Amino acid sequence: MSEATYVRACGLSELEEDTPKRVELHGTPVSVVRTEGEVFAINDICSHANVSLSEGEVEDCAIECWLHGSSFDLRTGKPSGLPATRPVPVYPVKIEGDDVLVSLTQES
């Protein structure tokens, strides 16, 4: 099994609590979220409609799609309700100093 490759997504100091930050890593749109003392990285495109999740609200460790209201668990990517039925990819995160590092190797 090959080891995950991490790339710098942003600075920890750039992240506001419960405010998603959209970054692009090797052509993949990723929403980085700092909430409840942790940092999560989730694919930024809703699995139901081709819209950016980083424009939505964060609450209870989930990110809500602003267009139709589906929420996705930041830990698993699973939707909590309709209209979305498919999960979105989530990615491993490491913090080194002020750097938020994300691996595009999917956890789920």
Tab-separated table of N, CA and C in Angstrom:
chain	number	residue	atom	x	y	z
A	1	MET	N	0.849	-1.185	0.000
A	1	MET	CA	0.000	0.000	0.000
A	1	MET	C	0.886	1.237	0.000
A	2	SER	N	0.618	2.146	-0.903
A	2	SER	CA	1.456	3.339	-0.983
A	2	SER	C	1.003	4.377	0.044
A	3	GLU	N	1.950	5.150	0.498
A	3	GLU	CA	1.652	6.174	1.493
A	3	GLU	C	0.989	7.376	0.829
A	4	ALA	N	0.043	7.957	1.540
A	4	ALA	CA	-0.687	9.112	1.016
A	4	ALA	C	0.263	10.290	0.820
A	5	THR	N	0.032	11.044	-0.241
A	5	THR	CA	0.789	12.248	-0.509
A	5	THR	C	-0.039	13.445	-0.074
A	6	TYR	N	0.522	14.258	0.796
A	6	TYR	CA	-0.186	15.436	1.291
A	6	TYR	C	0.315	16.686	0.592
A	7	VAL	N	-0.624	17.588	0.282
A	7	VAL	CA	-0.276	18.876	-0.302
A	7	VAL	C	-0.868	19.976	0.566
A	8	ARG	N	-0.201	21.135	0.572
A	8	ARG	CA	-0.677	22.253	1.383
A	8	ARG	C	-1.946	22.824	0.758
A	9	ALA	N	-3.005	22.898	1.561
A	9	ALA	CA	-4.270	23.444	1.080
A	9	ALA	C	-4.392	24.922	1.437
A	10	CYS	N	-4.000	25.271	2.671
A	10	CYS	CA	-4.097	26.647	3.142
A	10	CYS	C	-3.419	26.728	4.503
A	11	GLY	N	-3.426	27.904	5.075
A	11	GLY	CA	-2.906	28.079	6.419
A	11	GLY	C	-4.009	27.897	7.438
A	12	LEU	N	-3.694	27.298	8.567
A	12	LEU	CA	-4.680	27.131	9.637
A	12	LEU	C	-5.247	28.481	10.055
A	13	SER	N	-4.384	29.496	10.057
A	13	SER	CA	-4.812	30.845	10.452
A	13	SER	C	-5.785	31.472	9.448
A	14	GLU	N	-5.866	30.905	8.225
A	14	GLU	CA	-6.794	31.414	7.209
A	14	GLU	C	-8.214	30.887	7.411
A	15	LEU	N	-8.368	29.874	8.249
A	15	LEU	CA	-9.671	29.238	8.420
A	15	LEU	C	-10.431	29.855	9.576
A	16	GLU	N	-11.632	30.328	9.280
A	16	GLU	CA	-12.522	30.818	10.325
A	16	GLU	C	-13.423	29.670	10.749
A	17	GLU	N	-13.727	29.601	12.046
A	17	GLU	CA	-14.593	28.541	12.568
A	17	GLU	C	-15.910	28.491	11.797
A	18	ASP	N	-16.289	27.292	11.373
A	18	ASP	CA	-17.557	27.038	10.684
A	18	ASP	C	-17.732	27.814	9.380
A	19	THR	N	-16.618	28.239	8.773
A	19	THR	CA	-16.678	28.936	7.483
A	19	THR	C	-15.846	28.156	6.474
A	20	PRO	N	-16.490	27.470	5.524
A	20	PRO	CA	-15.751	26.676	4.545
A	20	PRO	C	-14.848	27.537	3.675
A	21	LYS	N	-13.687	26.985	3.315
A	21	LYS	CA	-12.755	27.660	2.409
A	21	LYS	C	-12.537	26.752	1.210
A	22	ARG	N	-12.825	27.270	0.020
A	22	ARG	CA	-12.636	26.487	-1.203
A	22	ARG	C	-11.190	26.623	-1.671
A	23	VAL	N	-10.568	25.487	-1.949
A	23	VAL	CA	-9.230	25.461	-2.538
A	23	VAL	C	-9.257	24.457	-3.688
A	24	GLU	N	-8.296	24.592	-4.572
A	24	GLU	CA	-8.189	23.632	-5.656
A	24	GLU	C	-6.849	22.924	-5.531
A	25	LEU	N	-6.882	21.601	-5.443
A	25	LEU	CA	-5.674	20.802	-5.287
A	25	LEU	C	-5.550	19.866	-6.479
A	26	HIS	N	-4.551	20.093	-7.306
A	26	HIS	CA	-4.335	19.278	-8.512
A	26	HIS	C	-5.615	19.149	-9.331
A	27	GLY	N	-6.349	20.260	-9.476
A	27	GLY	CA	-7.550	20.272	-10.289
A	27	GLY	C	-8.806	19.782	-9.578
A	28	THR	N	-8.676	19.380	-8.317
A	28	THR	CA	-9.831	18.891	-7.553
A	28	THR	C	-10.321	19.988	-6.607
A	29	PRO	N	-11.598	20.383	-6.717
A	29	PRO	CA	-12.133	21.387	-5.798
A	29	PRO	C	-12.379	20.759	-4.421
A	30	VAL	N	-11.837	21.395	-3.392
A	30	VAL	CA	-11.932	20.867	-2.027
A	30	VAL	C	-12.427	21.988	-1.116
A	31	SER	N	-13.323	21.637	-0.214
A	31	SER	CA	-13.776	22.565	0.810
A	31	SER	C	-13.091	22.180	2.116
A	32	VAL	N	-12.339	23.120	2.686
A	32	VAL	CA	-11.637	22.885	3.955
A	32	VAL	C	-12.430	23.599	5.045
A	33	VAL	N	-12.744	22.859	6.106
A	33	VAL	CA	-13.614	23.391	7.151
A	33	VAL	C	-12.999	23.171	8.522
A	34	ARG	N	-12.969	24.241	9.308
A	34	ARG	CA	-12.530	24.152	10.706
A	34	ARG	C	-13.783	24.249	11.571
A	35	THR	N	-14.058	23.177	12.314
A	35	THR	CA	-15.242	23.157	13.164
A	35	THR	C	-15.025	22.220	14.341
A	36	GLU	N	-15.583	22.562	15.473
A	36	GLU	CA	-15.522	21.725	16.668
A	36	GLU	C	-14.098	21.282	16.989
A	37	GLY	N	-13.121	22.174	16.768
A	37	GLY	CA	-11.737	21.881	17.117
A	37	GLY	C	-10.990	20.989	16.152
A	38	GLU	N	-11.594	20.669	15.030
A	38	GLU	CA	-10.942	19.824	14.033
A	38	GLU	C	-10.991	20.499	12.673
A	39	VAL	N	-10.174	19.979	11.750
A	39	VAL	CA	-10.179	20.476	10.376
A	39	VAL	C	-10.524	19.309	9.461
A	40	PHE	N	-11.454	19.540	8.563
A	40	PHE	CA	-11.916	18.521	7.633
A	40	PHE	C	-11.727	19.001	6.198
A	41	ALA	N	-11.587	18.035	5.292
A	41	ALA	CA	-11.512	18.337	3.864
A	41	ALA	C	-12.504	17.427	3.156
A	42	ILE	N	-13.379	18.040	2.363
A	42	ILE	CA	-14.425	17.306	1.664
A	42	ILE	C	-14.484	17.831	0.239
A	43	ASN	N	-14.816	16.962	-0.706
A	43	ASN	CA	-14.936	17.420	-2.090
A	43	ASN	C	-15.957	18.546	-2.138
A	44	ASP	N	-15.642	19.586	-2.879
A	44	ASP	CA	-16.446	20.809	-2.849
A	44	ASP	C	-17.690	20.755	-3.742
A	45	ILE	N	-17.893	19.672	-4.481
A	45	ILE	CA	-19.027	19.624	-5.401
A	45	ILE	C	-20.115	18.701	-4.844
A	46	CYS	N	-21.305	19.247	-4.698
A	46	CYS	CA	-22.452	18.487	-4.210
A	46	CYS	C	-22.714	17.302	-5.136
A	47	SER	N	-23.040	16.136	-4.552
A	47	SER	CA	-23.283	14.939	-5.369
A	47	SER	C	-24.654	14.981	-6.056
A	48	HIS	N	-25.487	15.916	-5.680
A	48	HIS	CA	-26.831	16.017	-6.269
A	48	HIS	C	-26.869	17.028	-7.417
A	49	ALA	N	-26.250	18.185	-7.201
A	49	ALA	CA	-26.228	19.238	-8.218
A	49	ALA	C	-24.801	19.773	-8.294
A	50	ASN	N	-24.388	20.212	-9.447
A	50	ASN	CA	-23.009	20.651	-9.645
A	50	ASN	C	-22.795	22.052	-9.064
A	51	VAL	N	-22.863	22.153	-7.730
A	51	VAL	CA	-22.664	23.438	-7.058
A	51	VAL	C	-21.627	23.287	-5.949
A	52	SER	N	-21.045	24.411	-5.577
A	52	SER	CA	-19.973	24.437	-4.585
A	52	SER	C	-20.521	24.341	-3.166
A	53	LEU	N	-20.092	23.314	-2.437
A	53	LEU	CA	-20.517	23.151	-1.044
A	53	LEU	C	-19.933	24.235	-0.147
A	54	SER	N	-18.790	24.807	-0.530
A	54	SER	CA	-18.152	25.807	0.331
A	54	SER	C	-18.969	27.096	0.427
A	55	GLU	N	-19.996	27.222	-0.390
A	55	GLU	CA	-20.880	28.388	-0.281
A	55	GLU	C	-22.005	28.141	0.717
A	56	GLY	N	-22.049	26.933	1.292
A	56	GLY	CA	-23.108	26.571	2.223
A	56	GLY	C	-22.723	26.805	3.680
A	57	GLU	N	-23.644	26.450	4.566
A	57	GLU	CA	-23.466	26.629	6.006
A	57	GLU	C	-22.868	25.371	6.633
A	58	VAL	N	-22.130	25.566	7.727
A	58	VAL	CA	-21.582	24.448	8.498
A	58	VAL	C	-22.266	24.427	9.854
A	59	GLU	N	-22.780	23.240	10.219
A	59	GLU	CA	-23.432	23.082	11.512
A	59	GLU	C	-23.386	21.619	11.923
A	60	ASP	N	-23.083	21.360	13.205
A	60	ASP	CA	-23.058	19.987	13.734
A	60	ASP	C	-22.191	19.053	12.898
A	61	CYS	N	-20.992	19.505	12.554
A	61	CYS	CA	-20.014	18.712	11.799
A	61	CYS	C	-20.565	18.256	10.445
A	62	ALA	N	-21.398	19.113	9.834
A	62	ALA	CA	-21.927	18.832	8.502
A	62	ALA	C	-21.917	20.122	7.697
A	63	ILE	N	-21.847	19.972	6.379
A	63	ILE	CA	-21.889	21.127	5.481
A	63	ILE	C	-23.151	21.002	4.640
A	64	GLU	N	-23.879	22.103	4.541
A	64	GLU	CA	-25.154	22.085	3.825
A	64	GLU	C	-24.999	22.705	2.448
A	65	CYS	N	-25.538	22.036	1.442
A	65	CYS	CA	-25.567	22.587	0.090
A	65	CYS	C	-26.582	23.718	0.070
A	66	TRP	N	-26.168	24.889	-0.353
A	66	TRP	CA	-27.025	26.075	-0.329
A	66	TRP	C	-28.178	25.987	-1.334
A	67	LEU	N	-28.033	25.155	-2.366
A	67	LEU	CA	-29.038	25.144	-3.427
A	67	LEU	C	-30.303	24.367	-3.051
A	68	HIS	N	-30.132	23.141	-2.558
A	68	HIS	CA	-31.295	22.299	-2.264
A	68	HIS	C	-31.360	21.831	-0.815
A	69	GLY	N	-30.359	22.171	-0.003
A	69	GLY	CA	-30.444	21.900	1.421
A	69	GLY	C	-29.945	20.554	1.910
A	70	SER	N	-29.371	19.727	1.049
A	70	SER	CA	-28.787	18.477	1.537
A	70	SER	C	-27.559	18.788	2.378
A	71	SER	N	-27.399	18.059	3.479
A	71	SER	CA	-26.205	18.216	4.309
A	71	SER	C	-25.332	16.977	4.172
A	72	PHE	N	-24.012	17.197	4.263
A	72	PHE	CA	-23.055	16.100	4.166
A	72	PHE	C	-22.191	16.082	5.415
A	73	ASP	N	-22.050	14.899	6.014
A	73	ASP	CA	-21.217	14.733	7.198
A	73	ASP	C	-19.761	15.000	6.814
A	74	LEU	N	-19.090	15.890	7.546
A	74	LEU	CA	-17.703	16.237	7.217
A	74	LEU	C	-16.745	15.081	7.496
A	75	ARG	N	-17.142	14.134	8.342
A	75	ARG	CA	-16.283	12.988	8.664
A	75	ARG	C	-16.387	11.884	7.622
A	76	THR	N	-17.600	11.684	7.068
A	76	THR	CA	-17.824	10.540	6.182
A	76	THR	C	-18.215	10.929	4.761
A	77	GLY	N	-18.713	12.157	4.578
A	77	GLY	CA	-19.198	12.580	3.267
A	77	GLY	C	-20.606	12.124	2.963
A	78	LYS	N	-21.214	11.363	3.885
A	78	LYS	CA	-22.557	10.833	3.636
A	78	LYS	C	-23.609	11.930	3.763
A	79	PRO	N	-24.607	11.911	2.861
A	79	PRO	CA	-25.686	12.889	2.954
A	79	PRO	C	-26.635	12.519	4.090
A	80	SER	N	-27.187	13.531	4.734
A	80	SER	CA	-28.116	13.277	5.836
A	80	SER	C	-29.562	13.351	5.384
A	81	GLY	N	-29.783	13.784	4.163
A	81	GLY	CA	-31.162	13.869	3.697
A	81	GLY	C	-31.246	14.200	2.226
A	82	LEU	N	-32.433	14.040	1.698
A	82	LEU	CA	-32.688	14.315	0.290
A	82	LEU	C	-32.535	15.798	-0.015
A	83	PRO	N	-32.282	16.184	-1.258
A	83	PRO	CA	-32.350	15.328	-2.430
A	83	PRO	C	-31.075	14.526	-2.715
A	84	ALA	N	-29.974	14.809	-2.043
A	84	ALA	CA	-28.742	14.050	-2.312
A	84	ALA	C	-28.859	12.634	-1.753
A	85	THR	N	-28.388	11.668	-2.520
A	85	THR	CA	-28.407	10.276	-2.075
A	85	THR	C	-27.015	9.656	-2.082
A	86	ARG	N	-26.070	10.274	-2.787
A	86	ARG	CA	-24.701	9.735	-2.868
A	86	ARG	C	-23.770	10.560	-1.995
A	87	PRO	N	-22.826	9.889	-1.329
A	87	PRO	CA	-21.840	10.636	-0.538
A	87	PRO	C	-20.868	11.396	-1.436
A	88	VAL	N	-20.199	12.389	-0.853
A	88	VAL	CA	-19.112	13.070	-1.551
A	88	VAL	C	-17.805	12.629	-0.902
A	89	PRO	N	-16.708	12.606	-1.657
A	89	PRO	CA	-15.436	12.152	-1.086
A	89	PRO	C	-14.948	13.060	0.046
A	90	VAL	N	-14.373	12.443	1.070
A	90	VAL	CA	-13.680	13.178	2.120
A	90	VAL	C	-12.205	12.784	2.049
A	91	TYR	N	-11.351	13.684	2.514
A	91	TYR	CA	-9.906	13.480	2.370
A	91	TYR	C	-9.199	13.610	3.714
A	92	PRO	N	-8.120	12.842	3.903
A	92	PRO	CA	-7.338	12.955	5.138
A	92	PRO	C	-6.684	14.335	5.262
A	93	VAL	N	-6.605	14.822	6.506
A	93	VAL	CA	-6.018	16.135	6.798
A	93	VAL	C	-4.937	15.971	7.853
A	94	LYS	N	-3.828	16.685	7.679
A	94	LYS	CA	-2.769	16.778	8.696
A	94	LYS	C	-2.482	18.252	8.913
A	95	ILE	N	-2.162	18.599	10.153
A	95	ILE	CA	-1.758	19.968	10.471
A	95	ILE	C	-0.285	19.945	10.834
A	96	GLU	N	0.503	20.765	10.157
A	96	GLU	CA	1.931	20.908	10.486
A	96	GLU	C	2.204	22.393	10.646
A	97	GLY	N	2.370	22.821	11.894
A	97	GLY	CA	2.539	24.243	12.167
A	97	GLY	C	1.260	24.962	11.780
A	98	ASP	N	1.366	25.953	10.868
A	98	ASP	CA	0.183	26.673	10.395
A	98	ASP	C	-0.336	26.086	9.079
A	99	ASP	N	0.310	25.041	8.567
A	99	ASP	CA	-0.084	24.478	7.286
A	99	ASP	C	-1.148	23.401	7.441
A	100	VAL	N	-2.210	23.547	6.659
A	100	VAL	CA	-3.230	22.495	6.572
A	100	VAL	C	-2.882	21.675	5.338
A	101	LEU	N	-2.557	20.410	5.559
A	101	LEU	CA	-2.167	19.516	4.470
A	101	LEU	C	-3.289	18.530	4.209
A	102	VAL	N	-3.598	18.329	2.930
A	102	VAL	CA	-4.694	17.431	2.537
A	102	VAL	C	-4.138	16.399	1.563
A	103	SER	N	-4.579	15.160	1.731
A	103	SER	CA	-4.250	14.111	0.779
A	103	SER	C	-5.474	13.821	-0.061
A	104	LEU	N	-5.313	13.788	-1.372
A	104	LEU	CA	-6.439	13.500	-2.236
A	104	LEU	C	-6.729	12.004	-2.307
A	105	THR	N	-5.978	11.219	-1.545
A	105	THR	CA	-6.301	9.811	-1.387
A	105	THR	C	-7.549	9.747	-0.524
A	106	GLN	N	-8.617	9.208	-1.050
A	106	GLN	CA	-9.905	9.242	-0.345
A	106	GLN	C	-9.914	8.320	0.855
A	107	GLU	N	-10.508	8.832	1.946
A	107	GLU	CA	-10.746	7.980	3.110
A	107	GLU	C	-12.017	7.185	2.896
A	108	SER	N	-12.982	7.789	2.244
A	108	SER	CA	-14.263	7.104	2.003
A	108	SER	C	-14.830	7.528	0.666
